[in-house]
Coordinates of C-alpha atoms in Angstrom, one line a residue:
X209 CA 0.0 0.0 0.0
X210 CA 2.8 1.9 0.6
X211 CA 4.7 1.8 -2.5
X212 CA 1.4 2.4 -4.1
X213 CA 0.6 5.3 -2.4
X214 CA 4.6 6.4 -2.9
X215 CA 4.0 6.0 -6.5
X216 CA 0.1 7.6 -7.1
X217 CA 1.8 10.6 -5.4
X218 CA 4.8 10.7 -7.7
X219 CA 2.8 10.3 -10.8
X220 CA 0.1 13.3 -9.5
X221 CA 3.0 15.4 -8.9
X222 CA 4.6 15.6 -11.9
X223 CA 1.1 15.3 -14.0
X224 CA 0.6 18.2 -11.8
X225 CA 3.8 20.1 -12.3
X226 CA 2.7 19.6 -16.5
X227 CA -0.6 20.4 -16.5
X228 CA -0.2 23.6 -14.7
X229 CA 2.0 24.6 -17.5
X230 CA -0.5 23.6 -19.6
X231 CA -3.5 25.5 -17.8
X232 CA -1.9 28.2 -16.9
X233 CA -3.3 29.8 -20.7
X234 CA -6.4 28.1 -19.9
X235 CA -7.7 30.7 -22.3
X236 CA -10.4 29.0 -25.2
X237 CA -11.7 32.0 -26.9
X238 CA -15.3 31.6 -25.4
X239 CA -16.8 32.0 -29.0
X240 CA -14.9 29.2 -30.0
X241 CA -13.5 31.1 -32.8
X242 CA -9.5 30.1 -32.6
X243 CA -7.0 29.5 -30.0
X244 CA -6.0 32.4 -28.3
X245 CA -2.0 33.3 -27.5
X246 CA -1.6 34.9 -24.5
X247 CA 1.5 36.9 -23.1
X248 CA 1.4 37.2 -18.8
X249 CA 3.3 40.1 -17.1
X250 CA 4.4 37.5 -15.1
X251 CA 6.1 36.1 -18.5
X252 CA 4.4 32.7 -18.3
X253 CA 5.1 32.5 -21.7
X254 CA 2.7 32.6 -24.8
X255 CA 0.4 29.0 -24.7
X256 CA -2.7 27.7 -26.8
X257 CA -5.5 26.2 -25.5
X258 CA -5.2 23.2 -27.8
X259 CA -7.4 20.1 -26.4
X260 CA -6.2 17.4 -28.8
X261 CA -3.0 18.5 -28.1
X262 CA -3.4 17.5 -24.4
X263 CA -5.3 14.5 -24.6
X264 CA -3.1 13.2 -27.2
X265 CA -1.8 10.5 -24.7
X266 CA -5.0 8.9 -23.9
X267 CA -4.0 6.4 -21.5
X268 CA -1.8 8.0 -19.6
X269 CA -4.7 10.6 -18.7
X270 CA -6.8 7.6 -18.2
X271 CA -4.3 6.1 -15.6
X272 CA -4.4 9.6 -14.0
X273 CA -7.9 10.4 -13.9
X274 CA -8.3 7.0 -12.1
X275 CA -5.5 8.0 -9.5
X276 CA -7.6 11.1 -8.7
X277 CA -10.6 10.1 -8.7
X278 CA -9.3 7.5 -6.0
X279 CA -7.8 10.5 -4.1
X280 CA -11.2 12.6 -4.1
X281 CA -13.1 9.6 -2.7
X282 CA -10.9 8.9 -0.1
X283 CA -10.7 12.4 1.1
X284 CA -6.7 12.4 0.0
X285 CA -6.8 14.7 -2.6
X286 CA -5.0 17.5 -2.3
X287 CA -5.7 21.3 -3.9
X288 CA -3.5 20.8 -6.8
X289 CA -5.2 17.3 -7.4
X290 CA -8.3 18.2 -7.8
X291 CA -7.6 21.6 -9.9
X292 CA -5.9 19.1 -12.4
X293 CA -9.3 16.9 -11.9
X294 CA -11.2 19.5 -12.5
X295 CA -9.2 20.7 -15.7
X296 CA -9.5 17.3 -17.1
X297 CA -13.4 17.7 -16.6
X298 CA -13.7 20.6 -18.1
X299 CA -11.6 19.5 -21.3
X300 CA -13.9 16.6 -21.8
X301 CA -16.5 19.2 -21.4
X302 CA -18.3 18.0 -18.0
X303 CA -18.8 21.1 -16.8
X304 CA -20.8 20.6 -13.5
X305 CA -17.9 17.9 -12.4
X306 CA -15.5 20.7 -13.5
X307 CA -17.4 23.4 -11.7
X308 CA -17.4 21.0 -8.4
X309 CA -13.7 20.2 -8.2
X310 CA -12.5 23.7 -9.1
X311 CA -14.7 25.0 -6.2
X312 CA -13.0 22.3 -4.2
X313 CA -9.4 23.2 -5.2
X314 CA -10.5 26.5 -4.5
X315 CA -11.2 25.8 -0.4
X316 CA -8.4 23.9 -0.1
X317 CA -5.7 26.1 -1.9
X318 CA -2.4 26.4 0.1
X319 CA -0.3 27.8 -2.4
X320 CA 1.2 30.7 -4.2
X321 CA -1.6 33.7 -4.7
X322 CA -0.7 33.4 -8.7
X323 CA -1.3 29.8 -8.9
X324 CA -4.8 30.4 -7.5
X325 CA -5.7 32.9 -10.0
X326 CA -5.4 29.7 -12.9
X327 CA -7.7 28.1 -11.2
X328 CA -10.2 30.7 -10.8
X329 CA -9.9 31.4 -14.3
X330 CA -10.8 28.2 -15.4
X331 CA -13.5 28.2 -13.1
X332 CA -14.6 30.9 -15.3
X333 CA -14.3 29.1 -18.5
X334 CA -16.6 26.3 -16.9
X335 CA -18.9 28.4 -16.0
X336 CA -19.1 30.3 -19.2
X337 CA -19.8 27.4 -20.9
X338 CA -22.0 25.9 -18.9
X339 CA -24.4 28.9 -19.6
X340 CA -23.7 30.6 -16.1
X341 CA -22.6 33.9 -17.1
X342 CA -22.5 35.9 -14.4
X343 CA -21.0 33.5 -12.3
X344 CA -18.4 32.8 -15.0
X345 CA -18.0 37.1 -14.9
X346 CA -17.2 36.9 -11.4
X347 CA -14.6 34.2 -11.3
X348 CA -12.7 35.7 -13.9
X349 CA -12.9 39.1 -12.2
X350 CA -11.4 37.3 -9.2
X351 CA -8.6 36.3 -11.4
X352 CA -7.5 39.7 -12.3
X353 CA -8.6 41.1 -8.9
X354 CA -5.7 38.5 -7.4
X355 CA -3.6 39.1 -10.5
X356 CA -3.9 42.2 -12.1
X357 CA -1.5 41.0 -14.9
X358 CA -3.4 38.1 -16.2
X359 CA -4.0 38.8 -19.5
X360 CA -5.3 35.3 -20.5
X361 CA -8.4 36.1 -17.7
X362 CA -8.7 39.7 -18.5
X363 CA -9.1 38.4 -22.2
X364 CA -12.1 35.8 -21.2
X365 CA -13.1 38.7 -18.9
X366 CA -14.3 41.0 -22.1
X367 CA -15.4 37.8 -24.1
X368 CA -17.8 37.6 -21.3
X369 CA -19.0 40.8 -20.8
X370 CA -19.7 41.4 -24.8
X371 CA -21.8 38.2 -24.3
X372 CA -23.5 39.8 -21.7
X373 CA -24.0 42.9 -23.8
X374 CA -22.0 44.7 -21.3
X375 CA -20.0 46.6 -24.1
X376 CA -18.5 49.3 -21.7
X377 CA -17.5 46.9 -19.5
X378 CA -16.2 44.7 -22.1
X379 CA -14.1 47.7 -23.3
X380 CA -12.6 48.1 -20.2
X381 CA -11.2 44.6 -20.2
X382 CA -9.8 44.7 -22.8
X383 CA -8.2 47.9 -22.9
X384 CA -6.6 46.9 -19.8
X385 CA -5.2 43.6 -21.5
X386 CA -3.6 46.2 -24.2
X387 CA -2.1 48.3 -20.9
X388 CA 0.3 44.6 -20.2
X389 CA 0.6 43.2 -23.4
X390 CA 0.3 46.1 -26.4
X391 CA 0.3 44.4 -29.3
X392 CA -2.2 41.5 -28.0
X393 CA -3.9 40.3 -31.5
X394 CA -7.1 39.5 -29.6
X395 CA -8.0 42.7 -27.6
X396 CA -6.5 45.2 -30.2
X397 CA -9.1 44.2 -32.8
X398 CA -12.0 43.6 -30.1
X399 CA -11.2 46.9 -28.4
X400 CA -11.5 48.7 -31.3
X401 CA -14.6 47.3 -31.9
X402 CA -16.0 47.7 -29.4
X403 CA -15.1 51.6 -29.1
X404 CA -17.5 52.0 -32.2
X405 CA -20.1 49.4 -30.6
X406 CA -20.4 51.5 -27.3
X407 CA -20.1 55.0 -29.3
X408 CA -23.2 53.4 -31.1
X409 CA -25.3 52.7 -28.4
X410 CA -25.1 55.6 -26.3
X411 CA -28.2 56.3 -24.8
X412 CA -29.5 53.3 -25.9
X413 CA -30.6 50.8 -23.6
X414 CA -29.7 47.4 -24.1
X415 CA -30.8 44.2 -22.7
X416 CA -28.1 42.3 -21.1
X417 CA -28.1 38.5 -20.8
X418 CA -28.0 38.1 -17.1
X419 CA -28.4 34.4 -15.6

C-alpha cells in the first residue's frame, strides 16, 4: 500500500507540475473562434489552449484520472489534485464535475496567490460554458482582482461581458489587457470594436443577458 501510495503521489505530482503549464493559458476564446495566445506580465510564456494537443496521450490521462478520482473519494486529494481533476473535466466538457472540483481546489488552496488565479480562471471558463454567465464574470474578475497581470483572464473577462452585452465593460477589459501586453492580437481588434459598438449605443438601452 505503501509503494502504491509512494507511486500515485509521484505520478500526481509531476502530472501536476505539466498540466499547470498547460492551464496556466487556460484561455479558449469563449466563441470558439480560434485558440487564443496569451503573453502574462508574469512572462508565463505565450500557450494555446489546444485540447487534442493535451489529450493526445489517452492512456496516460486515463491512468491519471483513475488515480484522482481514488484520491477525491478517499478524502486524499490535495488542492492541486483536484484543480488538475477539475481541468481534465472541463476539457472533456463536463462542466458541472469541473465546476465541483474547481470550487473544491479553490477551499483547499495552500499555495502561491498566482497559482490560484489559474484556477479561478478556469472556473470561469466552466462556468461560461455551462451557460452561467455571471458566475463565469465573477470568477474571472477574481482572477484579475488577485492578478492584475493576467491577460489570459482579463481576455475571457471581455469575451464575457460582450456576451453579456456589457460593451462598456467589455471595453474596459480589454483595454486593460492592451495596458500589459500592447500588441495582444485579440484585444487590439476587439477593443477597437467595441469603441464603435459602445459610441453606437449611447443612450440606448440594451438588454443584457444576465443568468
Amino acid at each position: 500500500m505503501f509503494q502504491k501510495g509512494m507511486a500515485a503521489k509521484s505520478f500526481t505530482s509531476s502530472r501536476f507540475d505539466e498540466s499547470l503549464k498547460n492551464h496556466r493559458a487556460m484561455v479558449d476564446d469563449l466563441n470558439v473562434k480560434k485558440p487564443l495566445s496569451v503573453v502574462s506580465a508574469f512572462a508565463f510564456g505565450q500557450a494555446l489552449w489546444l485540447i487534442s494537443a493535451q489529450l493526445a496521450n489517452a492512456s496516460e490521462i486515463t491512468t491519471g484520472d483513475a488515480v484522482y478520482e481514488e484520491q477525491v473519494r478517499s478524502g486524499d486529494a490535495s488542492a492541486t489534485e483536484l484543480f488538475e481533476l477539475g481541468a481534465v473535466m472541463l476539457r472533456r466538457k463536463f462542466y458541472p464535475a469541473a465546476n465541483k472540483f474547481l470550487l473544491q481546489a479553490i477551499e483547499k488552496w495552500d499555495g502561491d496567490d498566482q497559482d490560484l488565479a489559474q484556477v479561478y480562471n478556469a472556473l470561469g471558463v466552466s462556468y461560461v460554458r455551462d451557460g452561467k454567465l455571471e458566475k463565469g464574470i465573477n470568477q474571472f474578475e477574481t482572477a484579475v482582482k488577485i492578478q492584475p497581470g493576467y491577460v489570459t483572464a482579463w481576455n475571457n473577462l471581455g469575451d464575457a461581458y460582450e456576451k453579456k452585452k456589457d460593451y462598456k465593460s467589455a471595453l474596459k477589459a480589454f483595454e486593460e489587457v492592451l495596458l500589459f501586453d500592447p500588441n495582444n492580437k485579440i484585444a487590439r481588434p476587439r477593443r477597437d470594436a467595441l469603441k464603435d459598438r459602445v459610441e453606437m449605443y449611447k443612450g440606448v438601452p440594451i438588454k443584457s443577458k444576465d443568468r
